[in-house]
Amino acid sequence: MLFPYSESKRITLTPATSEDGPEVYDVLFRLGRQTLPPLEVFLRDYTGGFDAQFLVRRRDDGELVGVTSLADQETAGHILASVHVNAEQPVEIAADAAALTVNFAFANWRLRKVYIHSHEEDLAALGFAGENAAIVREEAVLPDHLYFHGRLWDMHVYAIYREQWDEYGIELLNHIV
């Protein structure tokens, strides 16, 4: 049985509330990875559509460095995870946030897989590289699917299956918590 850890040695995930909307907007705006609506529209719709959303804070100084979410849970047994961490943070911070978020999904719901969408050709920036690459499976590439910053980007659809998480994810968690 999985335990829904909310802390690693480096970060803490805390549930986001409607009051956190301006801070979340600021994190996403500074990342510049997605087009955001005006702040008022973002805040109006902010808490809708998420199964869970977390603020990512460094444990050493409490600085807010990112946000993660789980959304679009389907009866077919899958959910979409999003991980947004400030680019100036070490990759280990994003890796911990991704691992804790994926683990939270599997620990709390009867899911077959957790999806992660990215314009990156791999998930090394989220810690799924080297020995941890076996946890992730690329399921699809949607060519020229995203238009952002004046160009088209491919959308890579990755999946983490419960079987792989049970086999490899537990060991990953043991190293970070």
mmCIF file of C-alpha atoms in Angstrom:
data_model
loop_
_atom_site.group_PDB
_atom_site.id
_atom_site.type_symbol
_atom_site.label_atom_id
_atom_site.label_comp_id
_atom_site.label_asym_id
_atom_site.label_seq_id
_atom_site.Cartn_x
_atom_site.Cartn_y
_atom_site.Cartn_z
ATOM 1 C CA MET A 1 0.000 0.000 0.000
ATOM 2 C CA LEU A 2 1.306 3.428 -0.935
ATOM 3 C CA PHE A 3 1.542 6.299 1.515
ATOM 4 C CA PRO A 4 0.689 9.792 0.165
ATOM 5 C CA TYR A 5 3.904 11.554 1.177
ATOM 6 C CA SER A 6 3.783 15.346 1.026
ATOM 7 C CA GLU A 7 7.425 16.026 1.921
ATOM 8 C CA SER A 8 10.820 15.069 0.615
ATOM 9 C CA LYS A 9 14.198 16.059 1.996
ATOM 10 C CA ARG A 10 14.073 19.147 -0.256
ATOM 11 C CA ILE A 11 10.421 20.195 -0.673
ATOM 12 C CA THR A 12 6.977 20.261 0.872
ATOM 13 C CA LEU A 13 3.732 19.958 -1.070
ATOM 14 C CA THR A 14 0.887 21.869 0.569
ATOM 15 C CA PRO A 15 -2.691 21.854 -0.723
ATOM 16 C CA ALA A 16 -3.448 25.002 -2.704
ATOM 17 C CA THR A 17 -6.530 27.024 -1.756
ATOM 18 C CA SER A 18 -8.434 29.780 -3.532
ATOM 19 C CA GLU A 19 -6.424 32.324 -1.518
ATOM 20 C CA ASP A 20 -3.246 31.026 -3.192
ATOM 21 C CA GLY A 21 -4.470 31.995 -6.670
ATOM 22 C CA PRO A 22 -2.350 35.161 -7.052
ATOM 23 C CA GLU A 23 0.829 33.311 -5.999
ATOM 24 C CA VAL A 24 0.100 30.418 -8.365
ATOM 25 C CA TYR A 25 -0.538 32.882 -11.195
ATOM 26 C CA ASP A 26 2.801 34.550 -10.455
ATOM 27 C CA VAL A 27 4.652 31.216 -10.557
ATOM 28 C CA LEU A 28 3.032 30.231 -13.863
ATOM 29 C CA PHE A 29 3.554 33.708 -15.329
ATOM 30 C CA ARG A 30 7.257 33.726 -14.446
ATOM 31 C CA LEU A 31 7.705 30.280 -15.995
ATOM 32 C CA GLY A 32 6.268 31.517 -19.281
ATOM 33 C CA ARG A 33 5.386 27.996 -20.408
ATOM 34 C CA GLN A 34 1.751 28.610 -21.128
ATOM 35 C CA THR A 35 -0.523 31.401 -22.180
ATOM 36 C CA LEU A 36 -2.401 32.724 -19.166
ATOM 37 C CA PRO A 37 -5.652 34.685 -19.165
ATOM 38 C CA PRO A 38 -5.826 38.028 -17.369
ATOM 39 C CA LEU A 39 -5.408 37.648 -13.597
ATOM 40 C CA GLU A 40 -9.103 38.312 -12.864
ATOM 41 C CA VAL A 41 -10.204 35.512 -15.213
ATOM 42 C CA PHE A 42 -7.573 33.142 -13.818
ATOM 43 C CA LEU A 43 -8.695 33.812 -10.241
ATOM 44 C CA ARG A 44 -12.369 33.331 -11.099
ATOM 45 C CA ASP A 45 -11.721 29.892 -12.593
ATOM 46 C CA TYR A 46 -8.690 28.977 -10.491
ATOM 47 C CA THR A 47 -10.052 26.308 -8.157
ATOM 48 C CA GLY A 48 -12.247 24.542 -10.704
ATOM 49 C CA GLY A 49 -11.262 21.434 -12.585
ATOM 50 C CA PHE A 50 -8.577 20.056 -10.274
ATOM 51 C CA ASP A 51 -8.729 16.819 -8.359
ATOM 52 C CA ALA A 52 -5.785 18.094 -6.295
ATOM 53 C CA GLN A 53 -3.400 21.032 -6.507
ATOM 54 C CA PHE A 54 -0.267 21.688 -4.458
ATOM 55 C CA LEU A 55 2.137 24.508 -3.798
ATOM 56 C CA VAL A 56 5.777 23.427 -3.982
ATOM 57 C CA ARG A 57 7.902 25.022 -1.257
ATOM 58 C CA ARG A 58 11.568 24.511 -0.497
ATOM 59 C CA ARG A 59 12.051 23.003 2.952
ATOM 60 C CA ASP A 60 15.208 24.971 3.687
ATOM 61 C CA ASP A 61 13.675 28.458 3.361
ATOM 62 C CA GLY A 62 9.930 27.973 2.652
ATOM 63 C CA GLU A 63 10.182 29.733 -0.716
ATOM 64 C CA LEU A 64 7.315 29.020 -3.124
ATOM 65 C CA VAL A 65 9.040 27.574 -6.183
ATOM 66 C CA GLY A 66 6.266 25.814 -8.059
ATOM 67 C CA VAL A 67 2.841 24.284 -8.305
ATOM 68 C CA THR A 68 1.641 20.792 -9.206
ATOM 69 C CA SER A 69 -1.819 19.515 -10.004
ATOM 70 C CA LEU A 70 -3.845 16.422 -10.726
ATOM 71 C CA ALA A 71 -6.847 16.860 -12.995
ATOM 72 C CA ASP A 72 -9.241 15.195 -15.415
ATOM 73 C CA GLN A 73 -9.587 11.928 -13.505
ATOM 74 C CA GLU A 74 -11.403 9.413 -15.690
ATOM 75 C CA THR A 75 -13.432 6.347 -14.791
ATOM 76 C CA ALA A 76 -11.071 4.459 -17.119
ATOM 77 C CA GLY A 77 -8.464 4.835 -14.382
ATOM 78 C CA HIS A 78 -6.212 7.672 -15.448
ATOM 79 C CA ILE A 79 -5.467 11.246 -14.421
ATOM 80 C CA LEU A 80 -3.341 14.106 -15.755
ATOM 81 C CA ALA A 81 -0.439 15.376 -13.630
ATOM 82 C CA SER A 82 1.135 18.794 -14.191
ATOM 83 C CA VAL A 83 4.378 19.943 -12.602
ATOM 84 C CA HIS A 84 5.526 23.560 -12.866
ATOM 85 C CA VAL A 85 8.720 24.512 -11.022
ATOM 86 C CA ASN A 86 10.788 27.667 -11.462
ATOM 87 C CA ALA A 87 13.535 27.029 -14.004
ATOM 88 C CA GLU A 88 16.287 28.398 -11.746
ATOM 89 C CA GLN A 89 15.663 25.630 -9.211
ATOM 90 C CA PRO A 90 17.861 22.510 -9.262
ATOM 91 C CA VAL A 91 16.363 19.602 -11.228
ATOM 92 C CA GLU A 92 16.064 17.673 -7.941
ATOM 93 C CA ILE A 93 13.374 20.104 -6.771
ATOM 94 C CA ALA A 94 11.216 19.432 -9.851
ATOM 95 C CA ALA A 95 11.994 15.718 -9.636
ATOM 96 C CA ASP A 96 10.807 15.552 -6.030
ATOM 97 C CA ALA A 97 7.650 17.511 -6.897
ATOM 98 C CA ALA A 98 6.871 15.159 -9.781
ATOM 99 C CA ALA A 99 7.492 12.002 -7.746
ATOM 100 C CA LEU A 100 5.412 13.163 -4.774
ATOM 101 C CA THR A 101 2.549 14.256 -7.050
ATOM 102 C CA VAL A 102 2.472 10.997 -9.018
ATOM 103 C CA ASN A 103 2.681 9.014 -5.790
ATOM 104 C CA PHE A 104 -0.170 11.058 -4.288
ATOM 105 C CA ALA A 105 -2.357 10.117 -7.262
ATOM 106 C CA PHE A 106 -1.656 6.397 -6.988
ATOM 107 C CA ALA A 107 -1.945 6.417 -3.183
ATOM 108 C CA ASN A 108 -5.326 8.162 -3.144
ATOM 109 C CA TRP A 109 -7.207 6.808 -6.144
ATOM 110 C CA ARG A 110 -7.662 3.523 -7.958
ATOM 111 C CA LEU A 111 -5.767 4.548 -11.069
ATOM 112 C CA ARG A 112 -4.122 2.533 -13.825
ATOM 113 C CA LYS A 113 -1.901 5.362 -14.993
ATOM 114 C CA VAL A 114 -0.906 8.974 -14.533
ATOM 115 C CA TYR A 115 -0.418 11.045 -17.679
ATOM 116 C CA ILE A 116 2.103 13.852 -18.063
ATOM 117 C CA HIS A 117 2.012 16.090 -21.151
ATOM 118 C CA SER A 118 5.155 17.922 -22.207
ATOM 119 C CA HIS A 119 6.727 19.646 -25.176
ATOM 120 C CA GLU A 120 10.016 18.044 -24.078
ATOM 121 C CA GLU A 121 11.253 14.886 -25.803
ATOM 122 C CA ASP A 122 11.916 13.258 -22.437
ATOM 123 C CA LEU A 123 11.104 13.876 -18.795
ATOM 124 C CA ALA A 124 14.676 14.279 -17.530
ATOM 125 C CA ALA A 125 13.771 17.738 -16.187
ATOM 126 C CA LEU A 126 11.261 15.999 -13.913
ATOM 127 C CA GLY A 127 13.736 13.411 -12.691
ATOM 128 C CA PHE A 128 12.623 10.568 -14.950
ATOM 129 C CA ALA A 129 16.026 9.897 -16.508
ATOM 130 C CA GLY A 130 18.714 7.271 -16.079
ATOM 131 C CA GLU A 131 17.465 4.449 -13.883
ATOM 132 C CA ASN A 132 14.163 6.298 -13.332
ATOM 133 C CA ALA A 133 13.402 6.420 -17.076
ATOM 134 C CA ALA A 134 11.938 2.903 -16.825
ATOM 135 C CA ILE A 135 9.040 4.342 -14.849
ATOM 136 C CA VAL A 136 7.766 6.411 -17.786
ATOM 137 C CA ARG A 137 6.373 5.300 -21.140
ATOM 138 C CA GLU A 138 5.858 7.655 -24.082
ATOM 139 C CA GLU A 139 2.418 6.881 -25.482
ATOM 140 C CA ALA A 140 1.995 9.468 -28.213
ATOM 141 C CA VAL A 141 3.429 12.488 -29.961
ATOM 142 C CA LEU A 142 1.027 15.072 -31.329
ATOM 143 C CA PRO A 143 3.031 17.001 -33.955
ATOM 144 C CA ASP A 144 2.684 20.790 -33.947
ATOM 145 C CA HIS A 145 -0.024 20.567 -31.305
ATOM 146 C CA LEU A 146 0.871 23.649 -29.244
ATOM 147 C CA TYR A 147 1.288 27.216 -30.428
ATOM 148 C CA PHE A 148 3.327 29.243 -27.988
ATOM 149 C CA HIS A 149 5.880 32.039 -28.247
ATOM 150 C CA GLY A 150 5.304 32.339 -31.986
ATOM 151 C CA ARG A 151 5.955 28.747 -32.945
ATOM 152 C CA LEU A 152 4.405 25.297 -33.039
ATOM 153 C CA TRP A 153 5.532 22.627 -30.578
ATOM 154 C CA ASP A 154 5.011 18.878 -30.491
ATOM 155 C CA MET A 155 3.048 17.558 -27.528
ATOM 156 C CA HIS A 156 4.495 14.391 -25.991
ATOM 157 C CA VAL A 157 2.086 12.270 -23.982
ATOM 158 C CA TYR A 158 3.794 10.220 -21.282
ATOM 159 C CA ALA A 159 2.226 7.683 -18.948
ATOM 160 C CA ILE A 160 3.317 6.215 -15.661
ATOM 161 C CA TYR A 161 1.541 2.924 -15.063
ATOM 162 C CA ARG A 162 0.732 1.685 -11.599
ATOM 163 C CA GLU A 163 2.736 -1.498 -12.206
ATOM 164 C CA GLN A 164 5.891 0.509 -12.982
ATOM 165 C CA TRP A 165 5.268 2.829 -10.045
ATOM 166 C CA ASP A 166 4.818 -0.103 -7.685
ATOM 167 C CA GLU A 167 8.055 -1.634 -8.978
ATOM 168 C CA TYR A 168 10.304 1.432 -9.361
ATOM 169 C CA GLY A 169 8.517 4.376 -7.764
ATOM 170 C CA ILE A 170 8.689 3.044 -4.223
ATOM 171 C CA GLU A 171 12.482 2.860 -4.444
ATOM 172 C CA LEU A 172 12.583 6.391 -5.855
ATOM 173 C CA LEU A 173 10.467 7.627 -2.946
ATOM 174 C CA ASN A 174 12.702 5.880 -0.428
ATOM 175 C CA HIS A 175 15.628 7.982 -1.703
ATOM 176 C CA ILE A 176 13.851 11.342 -1.493
ATOM 177 C CA VAL A 177 11.673 11.198 1.647
#
